[in-house]
Structure formats: C-alpha cells, structure tokens
Amino acid sequence: MKFSTYAGPLVAALVYSCPVLAANSSDNEPTLQLSTDSAFNFQFLIALGNALTGGSDIDPVLGVAKNIKAGDMASYSKEFHKLARDTKAQAQNPENAYDPINVRDTWFSASHYFRRTDFYLHGNWSNPLINSLWAEQTAAFNKAIAALPVPGKRILIPAKEGNFTIEAIWFGAPNSENRTLPTLVVGNGYDAAQEDSYHYFVAKALERGWNCITYEGPGQPTVRRKQNIGFIPDWEKVVTPVMDYLLSEKADVVDKDQVVLIGNSMGGYLAARAAAFEKRLAAVVLVPGVWNLYASFTRQLPSQLMDMYDAGNFTQFDKELFSLRKSGKLSTNAAWGLDQGLWSFYTHSPSDFLTQSKQFQLEDVVDKIDMPVFVGDGEYDDLTPGQAITVAKALGNKATLYQFNGTSGYHCQTGALQDLTRTMFAWIHKTLANA
Ligand SMILES: *[C@@H]1O[C@H](CO)[C@@H](O)[C@H](O)[C@H]1NC(C)=O
Ligand SMILES: *[C@@H]1O[C@H](CO)[C@@H](O)[C@H](O)[C@H]1NC(C)=O
Ligand SMILES: *[C@@H]1O[C@H](CO)[C@@H](O)[C@H](O)[C@H]1NC(C)=O
Ligand SMILES: *[C@@H]1O[C@H](CO)[C@@H](O)[C@H](O)[C@H]1NC(C)=O
Ligand SMILES: *[C@@H]1O[C@H](CO)[C@@H](O)[C@H](O)[C@H]1NC(C)=O
Ligand SMILES: *[C@@H]1O[C@H](CO)[C@@H](O)[C@H](O)[C@H]1NC(C)=O
C-alpha cells in the first residue's frame, strides 16, 4: 500500500478547526499569509484576533510567527510557551497590578498564550504539559475575570442525564438596577476552550449589555481533562442543564424570553442538536452550520483507506493511518486533526473515532428545531463544504443563511471577529424585535 501519493490534503478531512488548504496556494488566499503552513497561519489569525478584546498583543504574536518553523509543532509550542511565561512574569510584577485594566490585559494574554502553547500537544496523552499548561491558563484566566467590572464566576452544573459535570463561567452584564437582560449561551466544538469564548463573543456581548454563560461538556478541554470523558452526540444533555441553571439560579437577571445559543466550529452541530430538544431558546447562531461530521471527516480520505474501513478492516485501517501520521507526510492540519480527534473523542482507535462521528448528524432531528436560526457559512471554510446550505435548506423559513466572503471567509470568521459579531448581533437584534 502506497500512501505517499495521497498524504497531505487527502487526510486533512480529519481536521476540524482549520481550513484545509493546498500547500503554497497563497495566491488563492484572501489575506497575507503569516506562515507557509496554512495550519500555522490560521493559528496566528486566532492569536491576533484576541487582541481586539485584550487577549494578545500584535507584535509579540508576530515575533512568535517569525521564530516558528513551518510545520514544526514542537517549535510552535516552545515559542508560545516562552511568550506565555514572559507575559505571566509581567502580570506578576506588583507594579503592573496597580489597576484592574493592567491586571486583566496581562492575565488574559498570558492565559491565551498558555492555551496556544497546548494546542499541538494532544498526540501523546501522557505528556504532562497537557495538564500543567491547562492549570496555568485556568489560573491566569481566573485572575483576569476577577478584574472585570463585574467579576466572572466559575460554576459547576451537574448533568441530569449522563455521568458528567458541566464546566461553565457566568459573566453578568453591568446591571445596577437588577433588571432581567438578554443572555448569550456560548459553546465551542472540537478544540477551543470556554476561555477562548470570552475573546470570541463574551467581551462584545457584555459591551452590548448582554449577560453571558460559557460552558464545556464532554470532549471539551476542561471536562476532557478532569473527567476523562469524550464527546457525546446528544448535546441537549449539556445545554438543557445550563438553561435550567439560568432560569432558576439567575432568574432575577436573565430575561427568559431572550436567551440565545451560539455554537462555534463543530459547536455548529452541537448547538443545533441541542436546540432540537431545548424549546426555551429564543434563537440560535451557528458559526458555521454543520450537517454531518462523518461526511466532513471522511470526505477527503483516500478511497483505499475508506475501503478498508467500509470492509470492517478496522485494525488495518488504524495501523495504516498511524503509520501515515508517524511518517511525517501528513499536513500539519491533518496530523493535528487526528491527534485532537482521538483525544477529544477519548479513543486510541481512528476507526472507532470515525464510527462515533456517525452519530453527529442533524438529519434525524432537524425537524424539531423551531426557533430562528442564523446559519453562518465561510467562503474559505473547506471543512464542511456545502453543509451550511444543507442546514439552512432543511430549516426552511426558520433559517437565515449568511455567507461570509473574502477576508471574512475563513472557518469561524477567524481573524474577522468584528465582522462576525457585528453581523450576528444585528441579526439577533432584528430577530428578537420581531419575535
Ligand atoms: C512553497 O513555498 C515555500 C516558501 O515560499 C518554498 O520554499 C517551497 O519551495 C514551496 N514549495 C512548493 C512545492 O512550491
Ligand atoms: C509520551 O510522553 C511521556 C511522558 O513525557 C513519555 O514518557 C513518552 O515517551 C511519550 N511517548 C511517546 C510515544 O512519545
Ligand atoms: C461516573 O464517573 C465516575 C468518574 O469518572 C466513575 O468513577 C463512575 O464509575 C461513573 N459511574 C457510572 C455509572 O458510569
Ligand atoms: C440589586 O441586587 C443586589 C444584590 O442582590 C442588591 O444588593 C441591590 O440593592 C439591588 N439593587 C436594586 C436597585 O434593587
Ligand atoms: C480486509 O481484510 C481482509 C483480511 O485481511 C482482506 O482479505 C481484504 O482484502 C481486506 N479488505 C480491504 C478492503 O482492505
Ligand atoms: C457572499 O457571496 C455569495 C455568492 O456570491 C453571495 O450570494 C452572498 O450574498 C455574499 N455574502 C454577502 C454577505 O455579501
């Protein structure tokens, strides 16, 4: 069996969080590329994007970009780790901490750089950095949210169905009169942490007078680490307890008719699935719309490999895929996608991962979704091509399909978060006013 002919973009179907791009295709890109490695370029867009909301600074990130060797995951981790440690040292300097703005800027940035450091390390579950970096990012984030005008607060919500505990963070909007306010519920997908959600959505929502709660369920960073549990398809088991919490514990400040759920990245599937069973949501925002995970993971797998899988030759399939991973011939996106998929679905078997992913599809439940849904799509998002349109069609007049083009066209509008949040809030404003 010869793999070299299809190594690279072919197996990149296993990737979820970054666009799969042909090597050296920068002429086809809408932006200046910060690395010849498209996975790294995407990572730098995430890192730079956080600067909008105090989670990074431009030149230190470009400094990392300068020092990292394209495709070298270890160099990526090493450089971000150095920046994380330096930023943490600045945060710890008592002279820095003279006001809350300094405190939260430095700790938010340190926290974010520790998360970036962790990103490519999940291939070896025994790597002690997986937990130690997470302890660092968590501690730093806690210091930052304690310095917000209304301090953020971590909350544990036990699942009612299922053996896990939801990790959440409550961010109350400034609210001196104790009014009930519209509230955003924010969840990610395959890899991002709820701490990332602060920079993607929460900061901009708080400015607009919205409360927010971010959450993580099985498979997601802190739940995966603390509870050793991988993704589950029936995501209402995660979102419904969060809703119950909001409508009981926070009933005095949450407007029960204005709770909006956001699903980011693979969360575009998770949120839609939950919305099919959670009727108390006023609206849902999918960034992007995702119809079927199995289709997106297998779409570009070479037919030889898929034949093995379809014939039930799982041992052989796993062996071939691992040898491809070891060979170093996979693109960074594909290698990372495999590492992260196994880790977050809590399995050491790629075929088991694929088989699990078959349950993550909307076809069986889409009819039950009965609130307005914003369905995002990105011109340069190659992970789930065509799926947002399928989701929008299936939802009919409940859906608003919005296609982000050009420089806003990457997966999850990474690098164009202002466009994303402006567009999204304008839609929410219009939709709730008409409700
Ligand atoms: C891709 O671009 C890099 C950097 O410009 C260059 O070194 C490399 O030779 C190019 N590879 C191909 C296959 O064109
Ligand atoms: C995984 O990490 C552990 C702990 O650092 C190390 O002992 C082990 O050799 C690593 N395994 C591989 C395959 O690199
Ligand atoms: C629930 O999870 C805990 C901790 O992971 C485990 O010890 C326990 O056996 C699980 N219980 C069930 C019913 O699965
Ligand atoms: C709002 O609630 C807080 C805490 O429960 C209370 O201390 C405060 O007096 C309330 N303010 C108003 C205007 O009701
Ligand atoms: C599956 O494995 C069997 C036994 O090793 C082999 O005969 C068959 O050709 C394999 N099929 C595929 C599609 O790889
Ligand atoms: C993006 O391009 C598509 C196809 O040309 C078009 O239908 C859509 O309206 C564009 N989106 C926006 C926001 O302009």
XYZ file of C-alpha atoms and ligand atoms in Angstrom:
519
model
C 0.000 0.000 0.000
C 1.478 3.319 -1.003
C 0.388 6.340 0.931
C 2.769 8.950 -0.305
C 0.579 9.753 -3.275
C -2.264 10.913 -1.103
C -0.528 12.081 2.050
C -1.328 15.654 2.911
C -4.552 17.280 1.921
C -6.343 13.960 1.487
C -6.278 13.022 5.118
C -6.915 16.587 6.079
C -10.568 15.644 6.167
C -9.833 14.593 9.717
C -9.173 18.147 10.620
C -11.869 20.212 12.137
C -10.614 23.515 13.270
C -8.546 24.858 10.410
C -9.213 25.280 6.751
C -7.693 22.606 4.604
C -5.648 24.391 2.026
C -3.356 23.146 -0.666
C 0.305 23.881 0.010
C 1.589 27.161 -1.421
C -1.785 28.322 -2.517
C -1.263 31.810 -1.126
C -2.306 33.312 -4.459
C -5.760 31.917 -3.742
C -5.887 33.300 -0.221
C -7.815 36.435 0.725
C -5.122 37.638 3.162
C -1.356 37.916 3.519
C -0.095 34.556 4.855
C 1.870 34.542 8.116
C 3.313 31.087 7.521
C 3.812 28.819 4.529
C 1.963 26.277 6.713
C -1.755 27.024 6.418
C -2.460 25.477 9.842
C 0.016 27.829 11.470
C -1.335 30.781 9.513
C -4.775 30.011 10.921
C -3.347 29.770 14.442
C -1.777 33.198 14.088
C -5.127 34.628 12.984
C -6.656 33.254 16.190
C -3.836 34.724 18.253
C -4.022 38.144 16.577
C -7.825 38.160 16.743
C -7.722 38.007 20.523
C -6.002 41.401 20.555
C -9.405 43.009 19.835
C -10.550 42.099 23.322
C -7.331 42.262 25.325
C -6.206 38.654 24.864
C -2.975 39.289 22.986
C -0.706 41.948 21.572
C 0.196 42.154 17.865
C 3.986 42.281 17.791
C 4.645 39.568 20.372
C 2.468 37.251 18.255
C 4.261 38.267 15.056
C 7.524 37.653 16.924
C 6.416 34.093 17.629
C 5.372 33.749 13.982
C 8.852 34.824 12.950
C 10.613 32.263 15.151
C 8.447 29.214 14.474
C 9.490 26.726 11.835
C 6.642 25.994 9.422
C 5.140 22.590 10.170
C 7.205 22.092 13.335
C 4.653 21.627 16.128
C 7.368 21.472 18.793
C 8.781 24.841 17.771
C 5.264 26.272 17.814
C 4.751 25.141 21.402
C 8.181 26.243 22.526
C 7.821 29.791 21.194
C 4.317 30.328 22.588
C 5.427 28.863 25.910
C 8.199 31.408 26.147
C 5.771 34.239 25.387
C 3.279 32.847 27.927
C 5.919 32.703 30.659
C 7.206 36.208 29.883
C 3.681 37.624 29.926
C 2.910 35.816 33.180
C 6.035 37.363 34.725
C 4.792 40.808 33.677
C 1.403 40.060 35.213
C 3.066 39.049 38.470
C 5.044 42.278 38.729
C 3.345 44.225 41.550
C 3.871 47.488 39.660
C 1.809 46.100 36.791
C -1.102 45.331 39.038
C -1.792 48.943 40.008
C -5.151 48.945 38.215
C -7.682 46.340 37.046
C -7.134 47.091 33.348
C -3.468 46.157 33.598
C -4.385 43.106 35.619
C -6.896 41.738 33.151
C -4.945 42.608 29.987
C -1.803 40.834 31.145
C -3.580 37.813 32.669
C -5.953 37.404 29.711
C -2.940 37.469 27.365
C -0.876 35.089 29.498
C -3.842 32.726 29.731
C -4.375 32.799 25.982
C -0.683 32.194 25.210
C -0.732 29.130 27.519
C -3.721 27.820 25.525
C -1.876 28.342 22.246
C 1.146 26.513 23.732
C -1.066 23.496 24.441
C -2.722 23.349 21.033
C -0.471 20.837 19.249
C 0.366 18.601 22.219
C -2.537 16.161 22.328
C -0.883 13.386 20.274
C 0.687 11.933 23.403
C -1.883 11.703 26.189
C 0.891 11.139 28.755
C 2.558 14.459 28.098
C 2.418 16.181 31.498
C 2.202 19.571 29.780
C -1.396 18.781 28.742
C -2.483 19.279 32.340
C 0.182 21.660 33.621
C -0.369 24.203 30.843
C -4.097 23.957 31.460
C -3.621 24.689 35.143
C -1.630 27.761 34.086
C -4.214 29.009 31.618
C -7.023 28.445 34.106
C -5.284 30.251 36.966
C -4.350 33.169 34.715
C -7.879 33.416 33.328
C -9.349 33.404 36.829
C -7.182 36.378 37.777
C -8.286 38.216 34.629
C -12.033 37.665 35.086
C -11.791 38.631 38.745
C -10.668 42.067 37.497
C -13.645 42.611 35.161
C -16.100 45.388 36.186
C -18.470 42.554 37.112
C -16.203 39.626 38.000
C -16.778 36.416 36.053
C -17.607 33.373 38.131
C -16.894 29.674 37.521
C -19.822 27.335 38.006
C -20.180 23.544 38.031
C -23.509 22.216 36.771
C -24.177 18.501 37.214
C -25.729 16.792 34.187
C -29.126 15.286 34.882
C -28.741 12.625 32.219
C -25.202 11.323 31.985
C -22.257 10.899 34.238
C -20.513 14.237 33.934
C -20.402 17.769 35.250
C -20.658 20.806 33.002
C -17.958 23.435 33.456
C -19.351 26.928 32.996
C -18.446 30.566 33.566
C -21.068 33.203 34.299
C -20.382 36.743 33.066
C -23.047 39.139 34.339
C -23.524 42.369 32.401
C -23.244 45.555 34.486
C -26.745 45.787 35.908
C -27.140 48.112 38.881
C -30.935 48.004 38.748
C -31.146 44.224 38.731
C -33.164 44.115 35.519
C -33.596 40.946 33.531
C -31.320 41.115 30.484
C -30.869 39.172 27.254
C -28.375 36.360 27.715
C -25.973 34.540 25.418
C -25.079 30.857 25.956
C -21.779 30.109 24.221
C -20.305 26.712 23.340
C -17.369 25.639 21.174
C -16.575 22.492 19.227
C -13.652 20.165 18.543
C -10.881 22.060 20.310
C -11.497 25.585 21.606
C -11.923 26.278 25.312
C -14.646 28.261 27.023
C -11.898 30.701 27.941
C -11.480 31.371 24.196
C -15.186 32.250 24.050
C -14.576 35.293 26.212
C -12.500 36.765 23.378
C -14.664 35.472 20.515
C -18.083 36.528 21.836
C -18.394 37.430 25.509
C -16.470 40.719 25.616
C -18.503 42.116 22.723
C -21.760 40.855 24.231
C -21.063 42.437 27.632
C -20.405 45.773 25.907
C -23.878 45.444 24.379
C -25.499 44.821 27.756
C -25.890 41.064 27.403
C -25.209 38.538 30.157
C -23.200 35.517 29.024
C -22.613 31.997 30.150
C -19.913 29.907 28.501
C -19.882 26.161 29.020
C -17.968 22.967 28.255
C -19.343 19.452 28.012
C -17.782 16.017 27.375
C -14.798 16.069 24.990
C -14.113 19.746 25.600
C -10.910 20.971 27.199
C -11.528 21.037 30.948
C -14.196 18.324 31.081
C -11.988 16.038 28.964
C -9.045 16.597 31.285
C -10.788 16.401 34.649
C -13.443 13.796 33.928
C -11.804 11.658 31.203
C -14.865 11.699 29.023
C -15.094 12.204 25.256
C -17.687 13.843 23.003
C -21.317 12.724 23.122
C -23.692 13.384 20.205
C -26.850 14.113 22.239
C -25.768 17.582 23.224
C -29.100 18.573 24.795
C -27.746 16.675 27.807
C -25.265 19.540 28.124
C -27.308 22.580 27.105
C -30.535 21.811 28.979
C -28.884 21.775 32.423
C -27.252 25.116 31.534
C -30.709 26.507 30.649
C -32.157 25.097 33.868
C -29.399 26.818 35.791
C -30.003 30.176 34.086
C -33.770 30.070 34.567
C -33.539 29.113 38.227
C -30.327 30.456 39.794
C -30.170 33.533 37.539
C -33.903 34.094 37.077
C -33.663 37.586 38.589
C -31.247 38.850 35.902
C -31.948 36.615 32.869
C -34.794 37.553 30.533
C -36.227 34.091 29.925
C -37.599 35.132 26.530
C -34.245 36.357 25.266
C -31.773 33.515 25.697
C -29.700 32.890 22.553
C -27.416 29.885 21.996
C -24.214 30.137 19.943
C -22.381 27.141 18.519
C -18.862 27.784 17.287
C -16.957 25.487 14.855
C -18.080 21.871 15.470
C -20.369 23.551 18.000
C -22.401 24.426 14.887
C -23.581 20.816 15.045
C -23.727 20.590 18.854
C -25.850 23.720 19.318
C -28.297 22.768 16.561
C -28.709 19.298 18.031
C -29.396 20.780 21.487
C -31.855 23.294 20.019
C -33.954 20.435 18.651
C -34.750 19.486 22.255
C -34.440 22.807 24.104
C -37.513 24.870 23.293
C -36.732 27.683 25.731
C -34.122 29.194 23.415
C -35.263 32.348 21.629
C -32.768 31.931 18.770
C -29.663 30.017 17.750
C -26.484 31.143 15.982
C -24.391 28.535 14.156
C -20.853 29.539 13.197
C -20.956 27.724 10.816
C -23.909 25.453 10.013
C -22.773 21.796 10.266
C -24.892 18.909 8.982
C -22.854 15.740 9.323
C -19.472 15.175 10.987
C -18.740 11.791 9.474
C -19.104 13.260 5.994
C -16.714 16.073 6.802
C -14.106 13.769 8.374
C -14.150 11.175 5.596
C -14.765 13.434 2.635
C -11.145 13.534 1.550
C -9.908 10.217 2.908
C -8.369 8.214 0.083
C -10.627 5.528 -1.275
C -8.094 2.788 -0.356
C -8.388 3.746 3.290
C -12.168 4.096 3.163
C -12.459 0.694 1.501
C -10.641 -0.824 4.464
C -12.942 0.959 6.875
C -16.087 0.021 4.950
C -14.948 -3.607 4.795
C -14.655 -3.558 8.590
C -10.869 -3.925 8.499
C -10.540 -1.587 11.440
C -7.215 -2.880 12.740
C -5.643 -2.452 9.325
C -7.242 0.979 8.878
C -5.898 2.163 12.235
C -2.436 0.778 11.503
C -2.206 2.464 8.102
C -3.410 5.796 9.420
C -0.961 5.736 12.328
C 1.924 4.854 10.052
C 0.974 7.778 7.872
C 0.911 10.006 10.963
C 4.370 8.761 12.004
C 5.802 9.176 8.513
C 5.618 12.948 8.856
C 3.921 13.151 5.467
C 0.613 14.440 6.756
C -0.068 18.141 6.595
C 0.025 19.866 9.974
C -3.761 20.195 9.768
C -4.270 16.501 9.149
C -1.795 15.376 11.824
C -3.325 17.689 14.382
C -6.864 16.722 13.347
C -6.126 13.076 14.016
C -4.385 13.764 17.352
C -7.163 16.060 18.552
C -9.966 13.794 17.316
C -8.651 10.781 19.224
C -8.020 12.799 22.355
C -11.384 14.599 22.384
C -13.452 11.519 21.473
C -11.446 9.620 24.083
C -10.316 6.743 21.934
C -6.985 5.395 20.698
C -8.585 3.998 17.545
C -9.138 6.168 14.452
C -11.797 3.766 13.170
C -13.649 3.993 16.470
C -13.429 7.771 16.221
C -14.972 7.650 12.732
C -17.686 5.260 13.853
C -18.555 7.501 16.785
C -18.726 10.510 14.465
C -21.602 8.903 12.502
C -23.950 9.813 15.327
C -23.191 13.517 14.959
C -25.715 14.395 12.269
C -28.764 16.631 12.130
C -30.904 14.776 9.613
C -32.815 12.847 12.287
C -33.655 15.861 14.463
C -33.665 18.941 12.260
C -37.484 18.938 12.051
C -37.699 19.504 15.784
C -35.822 22.827 15.665
C -38.483 25.506 15.857
C -36.807 28.839 16.603
C -34.999 31.303 14.307
C -31.508 30.127 13.378
C -28.607 32.151 11.978
C -26.636 29.793 9.744
C -23.151 31.113 9.032
C -21.005 29.937 6.144
C -17.480 30.914 5.066
C -16.232 31.221 1.507
C -12.820 29.791 2.536
C -14.098 27.248 5.054
C -13.274 23.895 3.462
C -14.127 21.706 6.451
C -17.810 21.204 5.833
C -18.328 22.448 2.288
C -21.956 22.872 1.359
C -23.166 21.779 4.805
C -24.345 25.223 5.953
C -26.555 25.418 2.882
C -27.951 21.960 3.634
C -28.713 23.016 7.216
C -30.403 26.223 6.039
C -32.497 24.378 3.447
C -33.608 21.784 5.980
C -34.658 24.527 8.387
C -36.623 26.351 5.698
C -38.040 29.685 6.786
C -36.580 29.326 10.292
C -33.070 29.850 8.862
C -31.172 32.933 7.796
C -28.185 31.811 5.736
C -25.330 34.294 5.883
C -22.288 33.717 3.690
C -19.141 35.451 4.897
C -16.968 36.182 1.887
C -13.446 37.372 1.132
C -11.341 38.297 4.157
C -14.187 37.248 6.492
C -14.426 33.863 4.819
C -12.186 31.639 6.964
C -13.554 28.974 9.285
C -15.471 30.654 12.138
C -14.547 34.043 10.648
C -11.214 33.721 12.372
C -9.320 36.978 12.013
C -12.569 38.852 11.277
C -14.323 38.620 14.637
C -15.561 42.166 14.442
C -17.449 41.416 11.232
C -18.758 38.189 12.775
C -20.030 39.755 15.993
C -21.438 42.864 14.281
C -23.341 40.724 11.787
C -24.512 38.278 14.390
C -25.753 40.912 16.851
C -27.514 42.850 14.088
C -29.373 39.641 13.199
C -30.188 38.880 16.833
C -31.436 42.436 17.343
C -33.752 42.213 14.359
C -34.887 38.684 15.141
C -35.761 39.262 18.801
C -37.504 42.547 17.987
C -39.731 40.672 15.534
C -40.344 37.739 17.872
C 6.334 26.603 -1.038
O 6.742 27.878 -0.571
C 7.966 27.855 0.152
C 8.201 29.242 0.707
O 7.972 30.224 -0.250
C 9.080 27.364 -0.761
O 10.286 27.282 -0.011
C 8.739 25.979 -1.264
O 9.710 25.553 -2.177
C 7.392 25.994 -1.962
N 7.001 24.626 -2.292
C 6.460 24.319 -3.452
C 6.089 22.881 -3.629
O 6.261 25.142 -4.326
C 4.700 10.431 25.854
O 5.039 11.248 26.943
C 5.602 10.522 28.013
C 5.767 11.494 29.189
O 6.520 12.616 28.806
C 6.914 9.910 27.582
O 7.467 9.160 28.642
C 6.664 9.002 26.394
O 7.890 8.516 25.909
C 5.943 9.736 25.294
N 5.550 8.797 24.273
C 5.854 8.976 23.005
C 5.366 7.942 22.063
O 6.499 9.940 22.615
C -19.139 8.028 36.668
O -17.859 8.602 36.521
C -17.001 8.322 37.615
C -15.746 9.149 37.437
O -15.332 9.186 36.111
C -16.762 6.825 37.673
O -15.923 6.537 38.757
C -18.095 6.103 37.850
O -17.904 4.724 37.771
C -19.063 6.523 36.733
N -20.371 5.963 37.004
C -21.126 5.417 36.057
C -22.477 4.950 36.499
O -20.756 5.304 34.911
C -29.614 44.569 43.265
O -29.242 43.335 43.871
C -28.195 43.467 44.785
C -27.772 42.068 45.204
O -28.903 41.245 45.398
C -28.664 44.346 45.971
O -27.601 44.489 46.878
C -29.067 45.709 45.410
O -29.607 46.503 46.454
C -30.093 45.568 44.293
N -30.296 46.870 43.663
C -31.507 47.349 43.352
C -31.534 48.708 42.700
O -32.537 46.729 43.567
C -9.819 -6.752 4.619
O -9.025 -7.692 5.235
C -9.084 -8.976 4.650
C -8.306 -9.945 5.514
O -7.069 -9.374 5.891
C -8.576 -8.887 3.232
O -8.705 -10.141 2.603
C -9.381 -7.872 2.462
O -8.839 -7.697 1.185
C -9.384 -6.543 3.209
N -10.250 -5.636 2.511
C -9.907 -4.396 2.260
C -10.917 -3.556 1.537
O -8.841 -3.891 2.597
C -21.183 36.133 -0.486
O -21.137 35.655 -1.816
C -22.296 34.925 -2.196
C -22.044 34.329 -3.553
O -21.619 35.315 -4.437
C -23.494 35.868 -2.170
O -24.656 35.161 -2.505
C -23.646 36.439 -0.767
O -24.688 37.362 -0.700
C -22.348 37.091 -0.316
N -22.469 37.466 1.089
C -22.501 38.728 1.481
C -22.615 38.949 2.957
O -22.432 39.680 0.743
